PDB file of C-alpha atoms in Angstrom:
ATOM      1  CA  MET U1094      -0.202  -0.166   0.013  1.00  0.00           C
ATOM      2  CA  THR U1095       1.397   3.557  -0.499  1.00  0.00           C
ATOM      3  CA  ILE U1096       0.456   6.832  -0.061  1.00  0.00           C
ATOM      4  CA  GLN U1097      -1.312   7.335  -3.623  1.00  0.00           C
ATOM      5  CA  SER U1098      -3.566   4.179  -3.078  1.00  0.00           C
ATOM      6  CA  ILE U1099      -4.507   5.387   0.713  1.00  0.00           C
ATOM      7  CA  ILE U1100      -5.115   8.539  -0.483  1.00  0.00           C
ATOM      8  CA  GLN U1101      -7.174   7.306  -3.795  1.00  0.00           C
ATOM      9  CA  GLU U1102      -9.304   4.800  -1.641  1.00  0.00           C
ATOM     10  CA  ILE U1103     -10.334   8.104   0.202  1.00  0.00           C
ATOM     11  CA  ILE U1104     -11.255   9.607  -2.765  1.00  0.00           C
ATOM     12  CA  LYS U1105     -13.532   6.603  -3.831  1.00  0.00           C
ATOM     13  CA  VAL U1106     -15.297   6.276  -0.216  1.00  0.00           C
ATOM     14  CA  GLU U1107     -15.688   9.960   0.434  1.00  0.00           C
ATOM     15  CA  GLY U1108     -17.467  10.445  -3.662  1.00  0.00           C
ATOM     16  CA  GLY U1109     -17.985  13.338  -5.483  1.00  0.00           C
ATOM     17  CA  TYR U1110     -19.510  16.846  -4.911  1.00  0.00           C
ATOM     18  CA  VAL U1111     -22.052  16.581  -1.494  1.00  0.00           C
ATOM     19  CA  ASN U1112     -23.500  19.699  -0.047  1.00  0.00           C
ATOM     20  CA  ASP U1113     -26.213  18.350   2.821  1.00  0.00           C
ATOM     21  CA  PRO U1114     -27.469  20.361   5.004  1.00  0.00           C
ATOM     22  CA  SER U1115     -27.241  17.911   7.838  1.00  0.00           C
ATOM     23  CA  ASP U1116     -23.186  17.678   7.601  1.00  0.00           C
ATOM     24  CA  SER U1117     -21.685  20.198   9.803  1.00  0.00           C
ATOM     25  CA  GLY U1118     -18.715  19.890   7.056  1.00  0.00           C
ATOM     26  CA  GLY U1119     -20.853  22.033   4.700  1.00  0.00           C
ATOM     27  CA  GLU U1120     -20.142  21.910   0.962  1.00  0.00           C
ATOM     28  CA  THR U1121     -17.318  18.757   0.107  1.00  0.00           C
ATOM     29  CA  CYS U1122     -16.069  17.657  -3.322  1.00  0.00           C
ATOM     30  CA  TRP U1123     -14.189  13.977  -2.546  1.00  0.00           C
ATOM     31  CA  GLY U1124     -14.205  14.572   0.647  1.00  0.00           C
ATOM     32  CA  ILE U1125     -12.443  18.279   1.074  1.00  0.00           C
ATOM     33  CA  THR U1126     -14.771  20.818   2.766  1.00  0.00           C
ATOM     34  CA  VAL U1127     -14.415  23.674   1.638  1.00  0.00           C
ATOM     35  CA  ALA U1128     -12.720  25.546   4.688  1.00  0.00           C
ATOM     36  CA  THR U1129     -10.066  23.191   3.861  1.00  0.00           C
ATOM     37  CA  ALA U1130     -10.242  24.031  -0.274  1.00  0.00           C
ATOM     38  CA  ARG U1131      -9.963  27.637   0.661  1.00  0.00           C
ATOM     39  CA  ALA U1132      -7.204  27.362   3.137  1.00  0.00           C
ATOM     40  CA  ALA U1133      -5.168  25.318   0.535  1.00  0.00           C
ATOM     41  CA  GLY U1134      -5.598  28.262  -1.643  1.00  0.00           C
ATOM     42  CA  TYR U1135      -8.701  26.861  -3.554  1.00  0.00           C
ATOM     43  CA  LYS U1136     -10.400  29.701  -4.976  1.00  0.00           C
ATOM     44  CA  GLY U1137     -12.822  27.882  -7.300  1.00  0.00           C
ATOM     45  CA  ASN U1138     -16.439  26.240  -7.184  1.00  0.00           C
ATOM     46  CA  MET U1139     -16.642  23.410  -5.022  1.00  0.00           C
ATOM     47  CA  LYS U1140     -18.211  21.276  -8.021  1.00  0.00           C
ATOM     48  CA  ASP U1141     -14.807  21.636 -10.252  1.00  0.00           C
ATOM     49  CA  LEU U1142     -12.582  20.334  -7.705  1.00  0.00           C
ATOM     50  CA  SER U1143     -10.977  17.625  -9.360  1.00  0.00           C
ATOM     51  CA  GLN U1144      -9.256  14.550  -8.319  1.00  0.00           C
ATOM     52  CA  GLN U1145      -5.643  15.824  -8.582  1.00  0.00           C
ATOM     53  CA  GLN U1146      -6.398  18.699  -6.409  1.00  0.00           C
ATOM     54  CA  ALA U1147      -8.061  17.007  -3.829  1.00  0.00           C
ATOM     55  CA  TYR U1148      -5.092  14.506  -4.154  1.00  0.00           C
ATOM     56  CA  ASP U1149      -2.996  17.153  -3.647  1.00  0.00           C
ATOM     57  CA  ILE U1150      -4.718  18.644  -0.390  1.00  0.00           C
ATOM     58  CA  TYR U1151      -4.715  15.307   1.061  1.00  0.00           C
ATOM     59  CA  TYR U1152      -1.083  14.595   0.151  1.00  0.00           C
ATOM     60  CA  ASN U1153       0.010  18.009   1.934  1.00  0.00           C
ATOM     61  CA  GLN U1154      -2.387  18.348   4.819  1.00  0.00           C
ATOM     62  CA  TYR U1155      -3.353  14.897   6.094  1.00  0.00           C
ATOM     63  CA  VAL U1156      -0.044  13.186   5.372  1.00  0.00           C
ATOM     64  CA  VAL U1157       3.099  15.086   5.029  1.00  0.00           C
ATOM     65  CA  ALA U1158       2.213  17.826   7.514  1.00  0.00           C
ATOM     66  CA  PRO U1159       0.802  15.671  10.489  1.00  0.00           C
ATOM     67  CA  GLY U1160       3.868  13.383  10.177  1.00  0.00           C
ATOM     68  CA  PHE U1161       2.066  10.432   8.787  1.00  0.00           C
ATOM     69  CA  ASP U1162       4.454   9.708   6.149  1.00  0.00           C
ATOM     70  CA  LYS U1163       6.674   9.024   8.793  1.00  0.00           C
ATOM     71  CA  VAL U1164       4.332   6.405  10.107  1.00  0.00           C
ATOM     72  CA  LEU U1165       4.355   4.781   6.553  1.00  0.00           C
ATOM     73  CA  THR U1166       7.875   3.873   6.831  1.00  0.00           C
ATOM     74  CA  LEU U1167       6.858   1.824   9.675  1.00  0.00           C
ATOM     75  CA  SER U1168       3.611   0.225   8.824  1.00  0.00           C
ATOM     76  CA  GLU U1169       1.509   0.953   5.746  1.00  0.00           C
ATOM     77  CA  LYS U1170      -1.688   0.040   7.552  1.00  0.00           C
ATOM     78  CA  ILE U1171      -1.396   2.374  10.867  1.00  0.00           C
ATOM     79  CA  ALA U1172      -0.382   4.839   8.042  1.00  0.00           C
ATOM     80  CA  ALA U1173      -3.430   4.209   6.191  1.00  0.00           C
ATOM     81  CA  GLU U1174      -5.659   4.403   9.350  1.00  0.00           C
ATOM     82  CA  LEU U1175      -4.215   7.722  10.773  1.00  0.00           C
ATOM     83  CA  VAL U1176      -4.725   9.317   7.420  1.00  0.00           C
ATOM     84  CA  ASP U1177      -8.153   7.849   7.372  1.00  0.00           C
ATOM     85  CA  THR U1178      -8.870   8.916  10.613  1.00  0.00           C
ATOM     86  CA  GLY U1179      -7.265  12.566   9.772  1.00  0.00           C
ATOM     87  CA  VAL U1180      -9.291  13.159   7.020  1.00  0.00           C
ATOM     88  CA  ASN U1181     -12.866  12.746   8.473  1.00  0.00           C
ATOM     89  CA  MET U1182     -11.946  13.878  12.500  1.00  0.00           C
ATOM     90  CA  GLY U1183      -8.854  16.071  11.610  1.00  0.00           C
ATOM     91  CA  VAL U1184      -5.172  15.106  12.323  1.00  0.00           C
ATOM     92  CA  SER U1185      -4.557  15.713  15.754  1.00  0.00           C
ATOM     93  CA  ILE U1186      -7.299  13.562  16.601  1.00  0.00           C
ATOM     94  CA  ALA U1187      -5.540  11.314  14.462  1.00  0.00           C
ATOM     95  CA  GLY U1188      -1.784  11.714  16.068  1.00  0.00           C
ATOM     96  CA  LYS U1189      -3.827  11.796  19.905  1.00  0.00           C
ATOM     97  CA  PHE U1190      -5.162   8.357  19.077  1.00  0.00           C
ATOM     98  CA  LEU U1191      -1.805   6.943  18.234  1.00  0.00           C
ATOM     99  CA  GLN U1192      -0.171   8.473  21.248  1.00  0.00           C
ATOM    100  CA  GLN U1193      -2.810   7.437  23.507  1.00  0.00           C
ATOM    101  CA  SER U1194      -2.971   3.880  22.379  1.00  0.00           C
ATOM    102  CA  LEU U1195       0.838   3.819  22.416  1.00  0.00           C
ATOM    103  CA  ASN U1196       1.181   5.055  25.718  1.00  0.00           C
ATOM    104  CA  ALA U1197      -1.959   2.615  27.072  1.00  0.00           C
ATOM    105  CA  LEU U1198       0.208   0.000  25.618  1.00  0.00           C
ATOM    106  CA  ASN U1199       4.278   0.197  26.803  1.00  0.00           C
ATOM    107  CA  ASP U1200       3.650  -1.375  30.023  1.00  0.00           C
ATOM    108  CA  GLN U1201       4.014   1.701  32.178  1.00  0.00           C
ATOM    109  CA  ALA U1202       6.541   2.756  30.054  1.00  0.00           C
ATOM    110  CA  THR U1203       8.902   0.441  30.614  1.00  0.00           C
ATOM    111  CA  GLN U1204       9.128  -0.398  26.592  1.00  0.00           C
ATOM    112  CA  TYR U1205       9.509   3.490  25.628  1.00  0.00           C
ATOM    113  CA  PRO U1206       8.496   6.403  27.273  1.00  0.00           C
ATOM    114  CA  ASP U1207       5.239   7.891  27.458  1.00  0.00           C
ATOM    115  CA  LEU U1208       4.138  10.604  25.067  1.00  0.00           C
ATOM    116  CA  VAL U1209       2.687  13.832  25.415  1.00  0.00           C
ATOM    117  CA  VAL U1210      -0.690  13.613  23.958  1.00  0.00           C
ATOM    118  CA  ASP U1211      -0.682  16.407  22.324  1.00  0.00           C
ATOM    119  CA  GLY U1212      -1.607  15.353  18.576  1.00  0.00           C
ATOM    120  CA  GLY U1213       1.747  15.964  16.714  1.00  0.00           C
ATOM    121  CA  VAL U1214       3.615  12.911  15.052  1.00  0.00           C
ATOM    122  CA  GLY U1215       6.813  14.089  16.009  1.00  0.00           C
ATOM    123  CA  LYS U1216      10.438  11.853  16.611  1.00  0.00           C
ATOM    124  CA  ALA U1217       8.440  10.636  20.149  1.00  0.00           C
ATOM    125  CA  SER U1218       5.913   9.593  18.520  1.00  0.00           C
ATOM    126  CA  ILE U1219       8.044   7.679  15.862  1.00  0.00           C
ATOM    127  CA  SER U1220      10.378   6.248  18.297  1.00  0.00           C
ATOM    128  CA  ALA U1221       7.858   4.957  20.379  1.00  0.00           C
ATOM    129  CA  LEU U1222       5.790   3.428  17.511  1.00  0.00           C
ATOM    130  CA  GLN U1223       9.255   1.874  16.567  1.00  0.00           C
ATOM    131  CA  ALA U1224       9.809   0.308  19.690  1.00  0.00           C
ATOM    132  CA  PHE U1225       6.036  -0.961  20.040  1.00  0.00           C
ATOM    133  CA  LEU U1226       6.449  -2.820  16.550  1.00  0.00           C
ATOM    134  CA  ALA U1227       9.717  -4.349  17.377  1.00  0.00           C
ATOM    135  CA  LYS U1228       8.559  -5.347  20.309  1.00  0.00           C
ATOM    136  CA  ARG U1229       5.460  -7.019  19.480  1.00  0.00           C
ATOM    137  CA  GLY U1230       5.923  -7.314  15.435  1.00  0.00           C
ATOM    138  CA  ALA U1231       2.916  -8.173  12.959  1.00  0.00           C
ATOM    139  CA  ASP U1232       0.504  -8.623  16.291  1.00  0.00           C
ATOM    140  CA  GLY U1233       1.267  -5.449  17.280  1.00  0.00           C
ATOM    141  CA  GLU U1234       0.459  -3.977  14.218  1.00  0.00           C
ATOM    142  CA  GLY U1235      -2.896  -5.579  14.454  1.00  0.00           C
ATOM    143  CA  VAL U1236      -3.435  -4.680  17.947  1.00  0.00           C
ATOM    144  CA  MET U1237      -2.553  -0.732  17.135  1.00  0.00           C
ATOM    145  CA  LEU U1238      -4.832  -1.050  14.474  1.00  0.00           C
ATOM    146  CA  ARG U1239      -8.074  -2.436  16.436  1.00  0.00           C
ATOM    147  CA  ALA U1240      -7.300   0.140  19.552  1.00  0.00           C
ATOM    148  CA  LEU U1241      -7.332   3.021  16.530  1.00  0.00           C
ATOM    149  CA  ASN U1242     -10.236   1.813  15.778  1.00  0.00           C
ATOM    150  CA  ALA U1243     -12.099   1.247  18.454  1.00  0.00           C
ATOM    151  CA  LEU U1244     -10.773   5.174  19.646  1.00  0.00           C
ATOM    152  CA  GLN U1245     -12.227   6.410  16.359  1.00  0.00           C
ATOM    153  CA  GLY U1246     -15.587   4.613  16.922  1.00  0.00           C
ATOM    154  CA  ALA U1247     -16.127   5.584  20.354  1.00  0.00           C
ATOM    155  CA  ARG U1248     -15.749   9.091  19.385  1.00  0.00           C
ATOM    156  CA  TYR U1249     -18.198   8.546  16.304  1.00  0.00           C
ATOM    157  CA  ILE U1250     -20.670   7.671  19.092  1.00  0.00           C
ATOM    158  CA  SER U1251     -20.221  10.336  20.939  1.00  0.00           C
ATOM    159  CA  ILE U1252     -20.356  13.118  18.386  1.00  0.00           C
ATOM    160  CA  ALA U1253     -23.850  11.159  17.213  1.00  0.00           C
ATOM    161  CA  GLU U1254     -25.098  11.403  21.080  1.00  0.00           C
ATOM    162  CA  ALA U1255     -23.948  15.162  21.424  1.00  0.00           C
ATOM    163  CA  SER U1256     -25.615  16.334  18.541  1.00  0.00           C
ATOM    164  CA  PRO U1257     -28.586  13.862  17.307  1.00  0.00           C
ATOM    165  CA  LYS U1258     -28.689  14.944  13.597  1.00  0.00           C
ATOM    166  CA  ASN U1259     -25.352  13.457  13.538  1.00  0.00           C
ATOM    167  CA  GLU U1260     -26.926   9.883  13.928  1.00  0.00           C
ATOM    168  CA  ARG U1261     -27.891   9.513  10.732  1.00  0.00           C
ATOM    169  CA  PHE U1262     -24.312   9.358   9.662  1.00  0.00           C
ATOM    170  CA  LEU U1263     -22.624   7.184  12.077  1.00  0.00           C
ATOM    171  CA  TYR U1264     -23.769   3.871  10.258  1.00  0.00           C
ATOM    172  CA  GLY U1265     -21.742   4.863   7.465  1.00  0.00           C
ATOM    173  CA  TRP U1266     -18.962   5.961   9.608  1.00  0.00           C
ATOM    174  CA  PHE U1267     -19.010   2.627  10.984  1.00  0.00           C
ATOM    175  CA  LEU U1268     -19.238   1.375   7.741  1.00  0.00           C
ATOM    176  CA  ASN U1269     -16.941   2.921   5.866  1.00  0.00           C
ATOM    177  CA  ARG U1270     -14.172   3.993   8.425  1.00  0.00           C
ATOM    178  CA  VAL U1271     -14.070   1.487  11.653  1.00  0.00           C
ATOM    179  CA  LYS U1272     -12.518  -1.514  10.213  1.00  0.00           C
ATOM    180  CA  ILE U1273     -11.878  -4.642  12.438  1.00  0.00           C
ATOM    181  CA  LYS U1274      -8.888  -6.300  10.394  1.00  0.00           C
TER     182      LYS U1274
END
């Protein structure tokens, strides 16, 4: 799995132009909100946002900027999960999920130091993930994916509980975003 295939899968799942009045994200195209597109410098009509423009925004804002490209060098599956969660919930939330999981799985900091849960995936987070995967191997990768998805699923339920209008999206979020492998 490459960054290209990760982003192409997100674009496929997100689909084309949507302007659902129930969606707090507002107008989107290929999963890119109008606010995100504008922040990336896109000035056109959202209906006209090309897949290549969406790809470039995803790559820059959801892969490189949060440091998820560095995760890819350790685990393609974990990187894909972080990018997907970052797209749907924000990159800081995805980073925090990784840091929380690493802290909870480090056996009271005996395997690597606890991380500050700030959402920034920098050297300390990458080092901790590297130590975790070195100790736990393929099983560890699977456990990490389950932990990340469990946190994501719990957050979706909290979002729907806090704002009942989001209940209409909950089924799709679990169908397309929370994947226990």
